[in-house]
PDB file of C-alpha atoms and ligand atoms in Angstrom:
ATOM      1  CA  UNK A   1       0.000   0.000   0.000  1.00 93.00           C
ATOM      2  CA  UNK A   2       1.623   3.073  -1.039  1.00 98.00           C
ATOM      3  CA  UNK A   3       0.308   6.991  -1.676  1.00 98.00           C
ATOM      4  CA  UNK A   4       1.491   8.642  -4.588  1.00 98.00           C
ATOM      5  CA  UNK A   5       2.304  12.514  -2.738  1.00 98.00           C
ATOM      6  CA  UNK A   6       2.367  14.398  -5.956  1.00 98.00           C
ATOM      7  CA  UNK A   7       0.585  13.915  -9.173  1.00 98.00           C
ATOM      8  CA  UNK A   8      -0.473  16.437 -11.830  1.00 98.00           C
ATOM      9  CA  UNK A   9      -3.324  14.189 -12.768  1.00 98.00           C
ATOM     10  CA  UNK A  10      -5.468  17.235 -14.331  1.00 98.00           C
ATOM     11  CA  UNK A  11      -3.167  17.891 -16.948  1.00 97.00           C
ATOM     12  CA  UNK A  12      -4.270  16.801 -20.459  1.00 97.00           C
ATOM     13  CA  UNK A  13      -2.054  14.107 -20.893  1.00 97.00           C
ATOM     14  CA  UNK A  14      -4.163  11.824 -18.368  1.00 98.00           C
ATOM     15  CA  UNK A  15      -7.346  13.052 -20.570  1.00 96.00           C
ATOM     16  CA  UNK A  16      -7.337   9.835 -22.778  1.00 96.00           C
ATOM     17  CA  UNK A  17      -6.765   7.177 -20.565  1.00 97.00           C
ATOM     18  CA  UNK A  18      -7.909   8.734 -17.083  1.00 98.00           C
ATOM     19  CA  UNK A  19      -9.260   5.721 -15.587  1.00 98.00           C
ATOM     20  CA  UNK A  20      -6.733   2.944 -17.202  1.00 98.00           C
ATOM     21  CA  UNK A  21      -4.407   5.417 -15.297  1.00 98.00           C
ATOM     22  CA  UNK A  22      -6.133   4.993 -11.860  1.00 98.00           C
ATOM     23  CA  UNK A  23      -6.819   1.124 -12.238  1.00 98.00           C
ATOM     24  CA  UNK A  24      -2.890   0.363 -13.247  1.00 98.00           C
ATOM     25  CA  UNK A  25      -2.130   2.519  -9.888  1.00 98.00           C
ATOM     26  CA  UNK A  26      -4.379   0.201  -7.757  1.00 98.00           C
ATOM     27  CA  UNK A  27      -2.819  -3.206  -9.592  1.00 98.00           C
ATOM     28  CA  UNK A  28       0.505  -1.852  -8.540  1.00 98.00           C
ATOM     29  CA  UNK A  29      -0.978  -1.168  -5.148  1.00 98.00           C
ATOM     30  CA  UNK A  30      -0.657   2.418  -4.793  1.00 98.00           C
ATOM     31  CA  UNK A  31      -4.081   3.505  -2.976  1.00 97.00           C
ATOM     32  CA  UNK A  32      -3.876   6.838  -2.705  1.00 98.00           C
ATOM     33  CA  UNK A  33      -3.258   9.591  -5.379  1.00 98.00           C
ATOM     34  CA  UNK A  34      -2.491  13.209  -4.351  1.00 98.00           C
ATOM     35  CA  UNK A  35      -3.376  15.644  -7.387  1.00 98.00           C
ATOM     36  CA  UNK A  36      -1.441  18.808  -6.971  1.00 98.00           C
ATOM     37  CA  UNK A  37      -2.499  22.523  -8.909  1.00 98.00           C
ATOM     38  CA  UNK A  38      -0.506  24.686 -10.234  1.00 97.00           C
ATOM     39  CA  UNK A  39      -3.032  27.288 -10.401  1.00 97.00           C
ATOM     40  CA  UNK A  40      -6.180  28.863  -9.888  1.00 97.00           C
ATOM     41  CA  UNK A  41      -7.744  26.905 -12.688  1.00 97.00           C
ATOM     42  CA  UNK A  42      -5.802  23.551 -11.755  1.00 98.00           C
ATOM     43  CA  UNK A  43      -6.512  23.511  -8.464  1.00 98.00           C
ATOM     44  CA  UNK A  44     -10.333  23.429  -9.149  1.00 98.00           C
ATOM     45  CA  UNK A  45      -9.872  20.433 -11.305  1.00 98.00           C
ATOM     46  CA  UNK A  46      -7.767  19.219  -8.724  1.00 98.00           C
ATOM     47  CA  UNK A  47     -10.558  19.344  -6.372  1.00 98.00           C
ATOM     48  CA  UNK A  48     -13.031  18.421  -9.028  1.00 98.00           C
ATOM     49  CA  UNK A  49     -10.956  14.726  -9.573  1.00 98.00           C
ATOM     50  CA  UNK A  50     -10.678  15.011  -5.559  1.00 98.00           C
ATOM     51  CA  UNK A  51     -14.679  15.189  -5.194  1.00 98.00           C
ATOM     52  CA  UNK A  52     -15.266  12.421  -8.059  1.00 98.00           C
ATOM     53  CA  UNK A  53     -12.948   9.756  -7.237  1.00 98.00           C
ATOM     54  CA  UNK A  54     -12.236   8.401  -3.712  1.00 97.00           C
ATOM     55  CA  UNK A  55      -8.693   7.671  -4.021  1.00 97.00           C
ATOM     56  CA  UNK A  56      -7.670  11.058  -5.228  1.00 98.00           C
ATOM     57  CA  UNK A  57      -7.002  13.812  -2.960  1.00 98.00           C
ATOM     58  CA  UNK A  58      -6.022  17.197  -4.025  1.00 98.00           C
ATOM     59  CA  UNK A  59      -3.320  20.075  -3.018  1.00 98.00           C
ATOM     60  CA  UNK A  60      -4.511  23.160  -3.911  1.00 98.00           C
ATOM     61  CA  UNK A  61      -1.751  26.308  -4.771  1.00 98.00           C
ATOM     62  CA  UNK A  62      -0.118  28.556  -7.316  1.00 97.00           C
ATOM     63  CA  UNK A  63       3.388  27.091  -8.603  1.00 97.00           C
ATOM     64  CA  UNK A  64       6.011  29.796  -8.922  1.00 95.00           C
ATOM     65  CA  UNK A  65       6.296  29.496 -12.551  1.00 93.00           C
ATOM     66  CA  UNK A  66       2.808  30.871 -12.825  1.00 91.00           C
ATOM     67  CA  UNK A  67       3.696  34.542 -10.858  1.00 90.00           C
ATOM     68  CA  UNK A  68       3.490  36.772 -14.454  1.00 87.00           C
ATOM     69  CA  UNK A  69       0.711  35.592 -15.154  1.00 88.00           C
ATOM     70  CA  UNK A  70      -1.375  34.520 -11.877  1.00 87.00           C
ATOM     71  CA  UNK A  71      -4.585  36.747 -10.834  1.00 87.00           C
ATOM     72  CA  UNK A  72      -4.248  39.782  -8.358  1.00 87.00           C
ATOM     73  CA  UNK A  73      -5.744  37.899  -5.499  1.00 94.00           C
ATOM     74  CA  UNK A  74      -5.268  33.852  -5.277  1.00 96.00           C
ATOM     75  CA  UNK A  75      -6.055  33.626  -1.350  1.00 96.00           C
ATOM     76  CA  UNK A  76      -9.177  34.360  -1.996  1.00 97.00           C
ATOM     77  CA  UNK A  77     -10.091  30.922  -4.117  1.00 98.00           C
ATOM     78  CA  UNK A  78      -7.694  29.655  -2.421  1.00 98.00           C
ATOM     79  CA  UNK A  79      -9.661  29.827   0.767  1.00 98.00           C
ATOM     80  CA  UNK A  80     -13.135  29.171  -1.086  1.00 98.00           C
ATOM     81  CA  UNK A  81     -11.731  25.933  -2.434  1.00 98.00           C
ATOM     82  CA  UNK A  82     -10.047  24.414   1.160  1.00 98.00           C
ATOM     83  CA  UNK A  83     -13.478  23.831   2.146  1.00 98.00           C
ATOM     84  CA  UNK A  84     -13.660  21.193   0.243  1.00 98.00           C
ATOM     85  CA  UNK A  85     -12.881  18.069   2.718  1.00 97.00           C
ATOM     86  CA  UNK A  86     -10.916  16.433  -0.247  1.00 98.00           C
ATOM     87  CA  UNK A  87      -8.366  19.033   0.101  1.00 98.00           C
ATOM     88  CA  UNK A  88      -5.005  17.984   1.977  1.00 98.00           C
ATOM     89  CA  UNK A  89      -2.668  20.303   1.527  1.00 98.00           C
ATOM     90  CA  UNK A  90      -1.501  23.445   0.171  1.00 98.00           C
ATOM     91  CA  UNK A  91       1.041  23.968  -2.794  1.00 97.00           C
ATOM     92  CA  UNK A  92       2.720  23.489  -4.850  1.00 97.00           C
ATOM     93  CA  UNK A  93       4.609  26.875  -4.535  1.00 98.00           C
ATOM     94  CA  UNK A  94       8.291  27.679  -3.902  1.00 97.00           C
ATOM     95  CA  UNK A  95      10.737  29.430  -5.979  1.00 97.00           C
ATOM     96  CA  UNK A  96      11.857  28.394  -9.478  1.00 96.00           C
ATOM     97  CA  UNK A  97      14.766  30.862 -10.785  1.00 95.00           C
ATOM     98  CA  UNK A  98      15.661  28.471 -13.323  1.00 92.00           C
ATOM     99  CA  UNK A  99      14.120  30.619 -16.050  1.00 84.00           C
ATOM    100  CA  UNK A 100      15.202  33.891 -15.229  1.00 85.00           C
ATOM    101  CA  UNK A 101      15.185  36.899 -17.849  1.00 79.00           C
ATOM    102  CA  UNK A 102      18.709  37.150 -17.721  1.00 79.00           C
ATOM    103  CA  UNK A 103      19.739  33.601 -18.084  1.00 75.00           C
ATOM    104  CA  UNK A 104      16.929  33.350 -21.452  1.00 75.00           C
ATOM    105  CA  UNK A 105      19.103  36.160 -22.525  1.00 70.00           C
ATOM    106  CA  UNK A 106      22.060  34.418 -21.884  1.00 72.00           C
ATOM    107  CA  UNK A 107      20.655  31.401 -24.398  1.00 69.00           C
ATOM    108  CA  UNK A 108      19.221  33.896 -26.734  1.00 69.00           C
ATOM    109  CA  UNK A 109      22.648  35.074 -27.252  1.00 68.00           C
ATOM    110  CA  UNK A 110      24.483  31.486 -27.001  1.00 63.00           C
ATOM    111  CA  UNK A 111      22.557  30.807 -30.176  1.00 63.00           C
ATOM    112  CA  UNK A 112      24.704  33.681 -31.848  1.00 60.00           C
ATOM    113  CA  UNK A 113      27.876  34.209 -30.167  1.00 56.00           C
ATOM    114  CA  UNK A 114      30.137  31.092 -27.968  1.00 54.00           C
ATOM    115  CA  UNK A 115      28.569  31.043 -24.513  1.00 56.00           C
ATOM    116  CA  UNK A 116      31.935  32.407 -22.529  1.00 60.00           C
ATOM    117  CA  UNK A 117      31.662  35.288 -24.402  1.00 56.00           C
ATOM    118  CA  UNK A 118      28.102  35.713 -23.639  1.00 55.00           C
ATOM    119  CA  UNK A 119      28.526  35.684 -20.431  1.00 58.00           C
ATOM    120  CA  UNK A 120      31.348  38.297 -20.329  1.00 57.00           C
ATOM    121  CA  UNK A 121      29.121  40.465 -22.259  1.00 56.00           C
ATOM    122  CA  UNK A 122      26.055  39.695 -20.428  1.00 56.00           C
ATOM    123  CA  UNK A 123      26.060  42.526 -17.817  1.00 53.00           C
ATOM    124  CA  UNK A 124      27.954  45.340 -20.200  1.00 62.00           C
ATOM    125  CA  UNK A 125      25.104  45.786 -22.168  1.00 71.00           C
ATOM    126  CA  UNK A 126      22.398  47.354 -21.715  1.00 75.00           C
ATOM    127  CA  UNK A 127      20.498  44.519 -22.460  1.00 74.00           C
ATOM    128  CA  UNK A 128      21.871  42.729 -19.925  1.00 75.00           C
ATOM    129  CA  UNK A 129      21.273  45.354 -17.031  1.00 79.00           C
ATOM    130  CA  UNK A 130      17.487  45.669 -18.209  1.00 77.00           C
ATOM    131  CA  UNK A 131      17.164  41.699 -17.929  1.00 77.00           C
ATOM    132  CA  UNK A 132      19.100  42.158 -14.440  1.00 77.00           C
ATOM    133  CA  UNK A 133      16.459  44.373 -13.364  1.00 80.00           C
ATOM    134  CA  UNK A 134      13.598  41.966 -15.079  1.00 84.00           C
ATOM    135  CA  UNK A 135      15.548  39.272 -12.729  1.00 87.00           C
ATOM    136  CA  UNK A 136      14.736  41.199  -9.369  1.00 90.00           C
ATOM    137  CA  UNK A 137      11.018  41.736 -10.140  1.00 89.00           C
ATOM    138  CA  UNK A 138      10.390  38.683 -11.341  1.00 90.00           C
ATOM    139  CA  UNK A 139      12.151  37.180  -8.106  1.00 94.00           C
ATOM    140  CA  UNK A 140       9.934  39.448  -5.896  1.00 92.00           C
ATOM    141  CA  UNK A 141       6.855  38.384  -7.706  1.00 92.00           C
ATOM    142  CA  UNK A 142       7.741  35.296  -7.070  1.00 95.00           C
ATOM    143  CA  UNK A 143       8.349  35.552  -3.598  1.00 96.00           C
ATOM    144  CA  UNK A 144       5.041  37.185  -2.474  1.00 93.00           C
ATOM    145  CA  UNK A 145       3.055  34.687  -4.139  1.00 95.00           C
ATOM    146  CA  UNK A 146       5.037  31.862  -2.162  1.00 97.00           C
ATOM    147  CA  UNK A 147       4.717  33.562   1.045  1.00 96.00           C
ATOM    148  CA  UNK A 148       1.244  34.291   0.715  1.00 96.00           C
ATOM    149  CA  UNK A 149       0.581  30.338   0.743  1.00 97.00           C
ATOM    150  CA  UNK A 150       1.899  29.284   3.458  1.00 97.00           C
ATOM    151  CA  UNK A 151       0.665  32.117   5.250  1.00 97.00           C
ATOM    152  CA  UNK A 152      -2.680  30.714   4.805  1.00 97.00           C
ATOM    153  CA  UNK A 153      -1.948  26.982   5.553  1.00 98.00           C
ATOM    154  CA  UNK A 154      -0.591  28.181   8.924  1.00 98.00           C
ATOM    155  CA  UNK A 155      -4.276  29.966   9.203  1.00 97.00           C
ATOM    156  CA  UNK A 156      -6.233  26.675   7.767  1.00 98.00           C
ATOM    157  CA  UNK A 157      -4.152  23.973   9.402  1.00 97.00           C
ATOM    158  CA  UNK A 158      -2.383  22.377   6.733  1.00 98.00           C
ATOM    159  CA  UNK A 159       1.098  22.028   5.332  1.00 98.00           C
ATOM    160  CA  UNK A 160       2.700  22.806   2.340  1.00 98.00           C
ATOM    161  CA  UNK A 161       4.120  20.803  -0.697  1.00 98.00           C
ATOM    162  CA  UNK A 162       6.976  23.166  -1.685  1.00 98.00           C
ATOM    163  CA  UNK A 163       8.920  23.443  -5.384  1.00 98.00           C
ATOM    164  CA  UNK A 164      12.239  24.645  -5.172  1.00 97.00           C
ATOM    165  CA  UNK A 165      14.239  24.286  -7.993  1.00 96.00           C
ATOM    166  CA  UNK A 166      17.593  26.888  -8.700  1.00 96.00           C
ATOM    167  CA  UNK A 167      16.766  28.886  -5.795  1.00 97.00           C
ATOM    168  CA  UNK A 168      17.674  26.923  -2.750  1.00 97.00           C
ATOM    169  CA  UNK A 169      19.030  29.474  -0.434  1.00 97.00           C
ATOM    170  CA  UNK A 170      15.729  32.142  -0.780  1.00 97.00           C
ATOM    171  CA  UNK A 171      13.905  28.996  -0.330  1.00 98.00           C
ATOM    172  CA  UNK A 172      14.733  28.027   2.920  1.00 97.00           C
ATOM    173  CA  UNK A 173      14.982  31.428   4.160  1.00 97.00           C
ATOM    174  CA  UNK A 174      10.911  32.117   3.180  1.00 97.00           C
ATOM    175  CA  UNK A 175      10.178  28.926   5.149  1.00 97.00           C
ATOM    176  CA  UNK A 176      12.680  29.588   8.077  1.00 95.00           C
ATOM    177  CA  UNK A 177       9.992  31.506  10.396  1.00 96.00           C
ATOM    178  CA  UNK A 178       7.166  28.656   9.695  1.00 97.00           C
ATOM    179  CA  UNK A 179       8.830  26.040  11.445  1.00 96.00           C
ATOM    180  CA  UNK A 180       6.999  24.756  14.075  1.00 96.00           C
ATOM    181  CA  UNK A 181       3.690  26.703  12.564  1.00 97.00           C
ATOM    182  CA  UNK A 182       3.445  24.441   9.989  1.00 98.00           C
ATOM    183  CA  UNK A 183       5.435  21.780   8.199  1.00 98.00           C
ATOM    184  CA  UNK A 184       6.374  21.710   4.312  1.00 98.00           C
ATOM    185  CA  UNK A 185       7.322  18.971   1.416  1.00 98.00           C
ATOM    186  CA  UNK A 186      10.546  19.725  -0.384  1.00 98.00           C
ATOM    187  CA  UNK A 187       9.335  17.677  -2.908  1.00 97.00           C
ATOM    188  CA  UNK A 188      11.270  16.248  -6.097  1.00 97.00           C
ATOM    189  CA  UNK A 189      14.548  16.427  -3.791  1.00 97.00           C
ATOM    190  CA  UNK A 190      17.084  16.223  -6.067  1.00 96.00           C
ATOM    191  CA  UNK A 191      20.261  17.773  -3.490  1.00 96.00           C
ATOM    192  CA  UNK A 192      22.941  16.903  -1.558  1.00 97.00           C
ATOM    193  CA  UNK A 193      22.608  15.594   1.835  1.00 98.00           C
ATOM    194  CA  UNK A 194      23.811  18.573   3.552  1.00 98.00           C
ATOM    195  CA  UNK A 195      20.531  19.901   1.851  1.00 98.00           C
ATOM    196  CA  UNK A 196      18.178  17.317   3.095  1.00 98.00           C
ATOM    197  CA  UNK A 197      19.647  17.744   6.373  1.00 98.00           C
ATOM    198  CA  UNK A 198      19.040  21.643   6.483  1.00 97.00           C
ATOM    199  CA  UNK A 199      15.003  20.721   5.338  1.00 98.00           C
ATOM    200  CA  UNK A 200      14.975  18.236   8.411  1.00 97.00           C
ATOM    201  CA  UNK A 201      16.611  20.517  10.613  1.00 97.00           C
ATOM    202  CA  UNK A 202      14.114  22.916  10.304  1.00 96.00           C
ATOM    203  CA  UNK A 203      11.400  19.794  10.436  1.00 96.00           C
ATOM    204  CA  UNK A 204      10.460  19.826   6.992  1.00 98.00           C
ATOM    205  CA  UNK A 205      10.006  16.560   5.178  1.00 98.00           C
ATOM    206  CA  UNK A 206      11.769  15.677   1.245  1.00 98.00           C
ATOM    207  CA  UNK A 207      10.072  13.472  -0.867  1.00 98.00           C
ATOM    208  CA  UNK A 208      11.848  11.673  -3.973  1.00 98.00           C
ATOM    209  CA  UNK A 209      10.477  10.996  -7.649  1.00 98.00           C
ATOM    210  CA  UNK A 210      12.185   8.698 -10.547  1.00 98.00           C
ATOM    211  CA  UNK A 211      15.022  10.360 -10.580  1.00 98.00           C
ATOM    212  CA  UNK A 212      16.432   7.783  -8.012  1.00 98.00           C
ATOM    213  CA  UNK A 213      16.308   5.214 -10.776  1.00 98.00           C
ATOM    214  CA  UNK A 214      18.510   7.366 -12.797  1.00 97.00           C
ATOM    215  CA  UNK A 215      21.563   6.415 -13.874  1.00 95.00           C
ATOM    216  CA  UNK A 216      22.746  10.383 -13.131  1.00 95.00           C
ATOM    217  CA  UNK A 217      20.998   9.988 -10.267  1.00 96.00           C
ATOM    218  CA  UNK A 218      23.273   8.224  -7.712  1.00 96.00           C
ATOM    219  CA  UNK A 219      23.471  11.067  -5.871  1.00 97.00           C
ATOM    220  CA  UNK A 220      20.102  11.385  -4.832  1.00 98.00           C
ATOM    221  CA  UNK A 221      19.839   7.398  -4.658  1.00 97.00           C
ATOM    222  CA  UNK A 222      22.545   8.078  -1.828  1.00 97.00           C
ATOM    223  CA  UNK A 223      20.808  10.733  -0.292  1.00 98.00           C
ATOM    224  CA  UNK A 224      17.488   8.285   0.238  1.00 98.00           C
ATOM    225  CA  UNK A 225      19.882   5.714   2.087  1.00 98.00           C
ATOM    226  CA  UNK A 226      21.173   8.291   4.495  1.00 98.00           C
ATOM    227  CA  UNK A 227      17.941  10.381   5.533  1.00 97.00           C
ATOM    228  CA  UNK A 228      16.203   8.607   8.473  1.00 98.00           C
ATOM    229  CA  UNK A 229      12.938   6.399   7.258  1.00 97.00           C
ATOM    230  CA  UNK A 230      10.146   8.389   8.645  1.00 96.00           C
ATOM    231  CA  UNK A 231      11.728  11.615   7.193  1.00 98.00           C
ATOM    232  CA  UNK A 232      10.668  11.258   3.012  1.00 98.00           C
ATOM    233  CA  UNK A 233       7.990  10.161   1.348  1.00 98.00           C
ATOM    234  CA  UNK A 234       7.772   9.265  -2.444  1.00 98.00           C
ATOM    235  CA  UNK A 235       5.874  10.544  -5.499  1.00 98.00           C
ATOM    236  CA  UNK A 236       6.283  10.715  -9.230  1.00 98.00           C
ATOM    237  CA  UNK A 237       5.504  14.011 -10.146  1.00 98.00           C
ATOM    238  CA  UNK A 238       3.795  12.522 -13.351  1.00 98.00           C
ATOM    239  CA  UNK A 239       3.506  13.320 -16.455  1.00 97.00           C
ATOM    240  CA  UNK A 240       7.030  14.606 -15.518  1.00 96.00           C
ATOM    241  CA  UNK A 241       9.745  12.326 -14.538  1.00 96.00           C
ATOM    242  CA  UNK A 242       9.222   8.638 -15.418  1.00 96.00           C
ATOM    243  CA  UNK A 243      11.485   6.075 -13.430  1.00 97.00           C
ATOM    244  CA  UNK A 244      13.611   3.859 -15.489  1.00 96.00           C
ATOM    245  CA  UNK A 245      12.673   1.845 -17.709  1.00 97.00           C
ATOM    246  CA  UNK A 246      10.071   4.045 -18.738  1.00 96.00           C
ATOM    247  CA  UNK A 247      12.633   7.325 -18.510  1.00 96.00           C
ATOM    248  CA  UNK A 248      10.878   9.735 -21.307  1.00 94.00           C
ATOM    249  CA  UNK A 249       8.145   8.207 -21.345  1.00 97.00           C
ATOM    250  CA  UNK A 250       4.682   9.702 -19.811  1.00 97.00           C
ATOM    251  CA  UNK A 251       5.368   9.157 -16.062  1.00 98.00           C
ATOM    252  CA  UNK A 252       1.992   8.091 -14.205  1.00 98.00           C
ATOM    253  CA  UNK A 253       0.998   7.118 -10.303  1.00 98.00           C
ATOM    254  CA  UNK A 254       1.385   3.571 -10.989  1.00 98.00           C
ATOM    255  CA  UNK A 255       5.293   4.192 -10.964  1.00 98.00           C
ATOM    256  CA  UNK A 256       5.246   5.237  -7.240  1.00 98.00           C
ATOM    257  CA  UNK A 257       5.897   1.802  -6.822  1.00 98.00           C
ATOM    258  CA  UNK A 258       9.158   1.883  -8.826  1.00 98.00           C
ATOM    259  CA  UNK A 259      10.741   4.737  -6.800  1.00 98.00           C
ATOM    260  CA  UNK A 260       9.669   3.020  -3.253  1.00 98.00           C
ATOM    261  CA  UNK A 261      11.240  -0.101  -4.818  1.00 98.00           C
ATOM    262  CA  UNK A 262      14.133   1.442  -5.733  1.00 98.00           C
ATOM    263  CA  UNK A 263      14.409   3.260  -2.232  1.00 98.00           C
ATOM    264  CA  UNK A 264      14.281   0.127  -1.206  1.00 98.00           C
ATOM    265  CA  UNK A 265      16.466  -1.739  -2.959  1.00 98.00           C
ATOM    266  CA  UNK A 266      19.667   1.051  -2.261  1.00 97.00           C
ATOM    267  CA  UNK A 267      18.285   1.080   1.420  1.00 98.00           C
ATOM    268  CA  UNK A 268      18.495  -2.935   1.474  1.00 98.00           C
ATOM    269  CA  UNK A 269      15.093  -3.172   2.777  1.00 98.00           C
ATOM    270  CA  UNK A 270      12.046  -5.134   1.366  1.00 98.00           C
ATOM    271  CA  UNK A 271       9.388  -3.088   0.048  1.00 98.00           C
ATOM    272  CA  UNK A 272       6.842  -3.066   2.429  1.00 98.00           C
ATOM    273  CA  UNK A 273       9.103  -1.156   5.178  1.00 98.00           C
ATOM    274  CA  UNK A 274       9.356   1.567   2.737  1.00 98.00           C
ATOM    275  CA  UNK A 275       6.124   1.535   2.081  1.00 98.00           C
ATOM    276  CA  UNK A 276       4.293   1.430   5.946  1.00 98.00           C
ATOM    277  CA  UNK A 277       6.860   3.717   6.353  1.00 98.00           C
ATOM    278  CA  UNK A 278       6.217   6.449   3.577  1.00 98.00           C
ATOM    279  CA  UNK A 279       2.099   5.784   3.628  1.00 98.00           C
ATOM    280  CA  UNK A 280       2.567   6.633   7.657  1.00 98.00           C
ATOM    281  CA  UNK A 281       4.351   9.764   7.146  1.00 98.00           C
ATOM    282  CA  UNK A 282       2.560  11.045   4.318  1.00 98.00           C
ATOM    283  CA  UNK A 283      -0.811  10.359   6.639  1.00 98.00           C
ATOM    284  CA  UNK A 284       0.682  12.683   9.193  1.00 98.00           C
ATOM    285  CA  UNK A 285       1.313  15.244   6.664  1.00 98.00           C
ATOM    286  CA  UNK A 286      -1.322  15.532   4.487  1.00 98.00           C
ATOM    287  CA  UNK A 287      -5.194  16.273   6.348  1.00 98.00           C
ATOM    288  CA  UNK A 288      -7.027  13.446   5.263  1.00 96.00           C
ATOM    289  CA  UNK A 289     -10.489  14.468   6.323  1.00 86.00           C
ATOM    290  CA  UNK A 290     -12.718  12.092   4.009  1.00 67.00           C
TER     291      UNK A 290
HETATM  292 ZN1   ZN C   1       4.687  19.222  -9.488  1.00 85.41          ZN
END
C-alpha cells in the first residue's frame, strides 16, 4: 500500500486514458493519489478529480512558474476551495529561478555568439542590465506569491508541498519563520545531503520521484539511504519524470511503486518497510479528512 504525494493528474495528458491510469495505480498497489495545482484553474480540477474519485485527494496552490501571469488575489479561491474536505494540503509553490530573464538572454545570445563570451558580455550591455532588473522583479513576484501560501496553511491547518528548484538558499529562508507553525514537502529532492539535512533541521520533510532510478541519479539514490525512514515520502511528479525503464516516457501514479522499490532496494530493505513507512508519514502530513 503506497500513496502517490504528488501527481499532476489534471493535466491533459491523463485526458485519454484517465481511468486505465487509476486502475494500473491500484494493480501496482498504490491507494492513494495526491493531485497537486498549479493554479487557480488547476486547483479546481484538482478538487473536481478530488470530489469524483475516492482515491484522489487534491493540493490546492499557485506554482512559482505561474507569478506573471497569476490573478491579483489567489487567497481568496484559495480559501473558497479548502473547504472542500478532499483538500489535503496546500502547494505546490516555492521558488523556481531556473528561467530567469537574464539567463533566457544568456541562451538567446548562445545561439549567436560562444557562450563564454556571452557571459562576459552579459552585464555590459544594456540589455543585460534591463534583464538584471527583469531578474529582481520577477524574483519578488515570485516571492510574495510563495509567502502568501503558506501564510494561509498556517491559518487553515495544513502544510505545504513546496517546489524549489535553482533557488535553494531564498527557499529556505521564506520557510525559516514557519517552522513549528506548519510543516512543508521539499518535494522532487534532487540535493545533496547537507541539503536534506538543512530541510529536516528545520522539520520539513523531502520526498523523492524517478530520478532515483537514474543512472545520473546516484546522488540522490545516496541521499534516500542516508535520511532517516520516517523523514521522506515518495511521489512521481507525473507526467514529468518517469522512473527507469520508462525514462521519457509519460510518467503516471502507478510508478510510485518503482521509486519506493528502488528506495528500497539502495536502502536494502524489502518493500513493504518503505512503504508502511512512507504511507505513515505522508498520513501525518497531508489532512485526510474524508
Ligand atoms: Zn509538481
Amino acid at each position: 500500500m503506497l500513496i502517490e504525494t504528488h501527481a499532476h493528474l489534471d493535466y491533459p495528458e491523463f485526458a485519454g486514458d484517465f481511468d486505465d491510469v487509476l486502475r494500473r495505480a491500484t494493480e501496482a498497489g498504490v491507494t492513494r493519489i495526491i493531485t497537486i495545482g498549479t493554479s487557480v484553474e488547476s486547483s479546481k480540477r484538482a478538487v473536481n478529480l478530488a470530489e469524483k474519485y475516492p482515491s484522489i485527494y487534491a493540493v490546492i496552490g499557485v506554482h512559482p512558474t505561474y507569478a506573471e501571469e497569476a490573478e491579483e488575489d489567489v487567497i481568496t479561491p484559495l480559501w473558497e476551495l479548502a473547504k472542500s474536505p478532499r483538500v489535503v494540503a496546500f502547494g505546490e509553490t516555492g521558488l523556481d529561478y531556473h528561467r530567469l530573464p537574464s539567463l533566457e538572454l544568456t541562451k538567446e545570445r548562445s545561439t549567436r555568439a560562444t557562450q563564454s563570451i556571452a557571459d562576459a558580455f552579459q552585464y555590459s550591455t544594456e540589455e543585460g542590465i534591463e534583464a538584471g532588473i527583469h531578474d529582481g522583479a520577477y524574483k519578488s513576484k515570485q516571492a510574495s506569491l510563495f509567502e502568501q501560501q503558506p501564510d494561509l496553511a498556517v491559518e487553515l491547518g495544513f502544510n505545504v508541498v513546496i517546489h524549489q528548484r535553482d533557488a535553494w538558499n531564498d527557499t529556505l529562508e521564506i520557510m525559516r519563520p514557519y517552522s513549528g507553525k506548519l510543516r512543508g514537502v521539499f518535494h522532487c529532492f534532487g540535493g545533496t545531503i547537507e541539503q536534506a539535512n538543512q530541510v529536516l533541521d528545520l522539520d520539513h520533510l523531502v520526498s523523492f520521484t524517478g530520478i532515483v532510478t537514474f543512472k545520473n541519479g546516484a546522488g540522490v539514490r545516496e541521499v534516500a539511504t542516508q535520511i532517516p525512514l520516517w523523514k521522506f515520502m515518495v511521489e512521481t511528479d507525473c507526467p514529468y519524470l518517469a522512473p527507469v525503464p520508462f525514462r521519457g516516457k509519460r510518467c503516471e501514479p502507478a510508478y510510485t511503486r518503482i521509486v519506493a522499490e528502488s528506495i528500497a532496494a539502495a536502502r536494502g530493505l524489502p518493500l513493504v518497510d518503505i512503504a508502511e513507512a512512507t504511507t505513515e508519514t505522508a498520513e501525518k502530513f497531508f489532512r485526510f479528512r474524508a
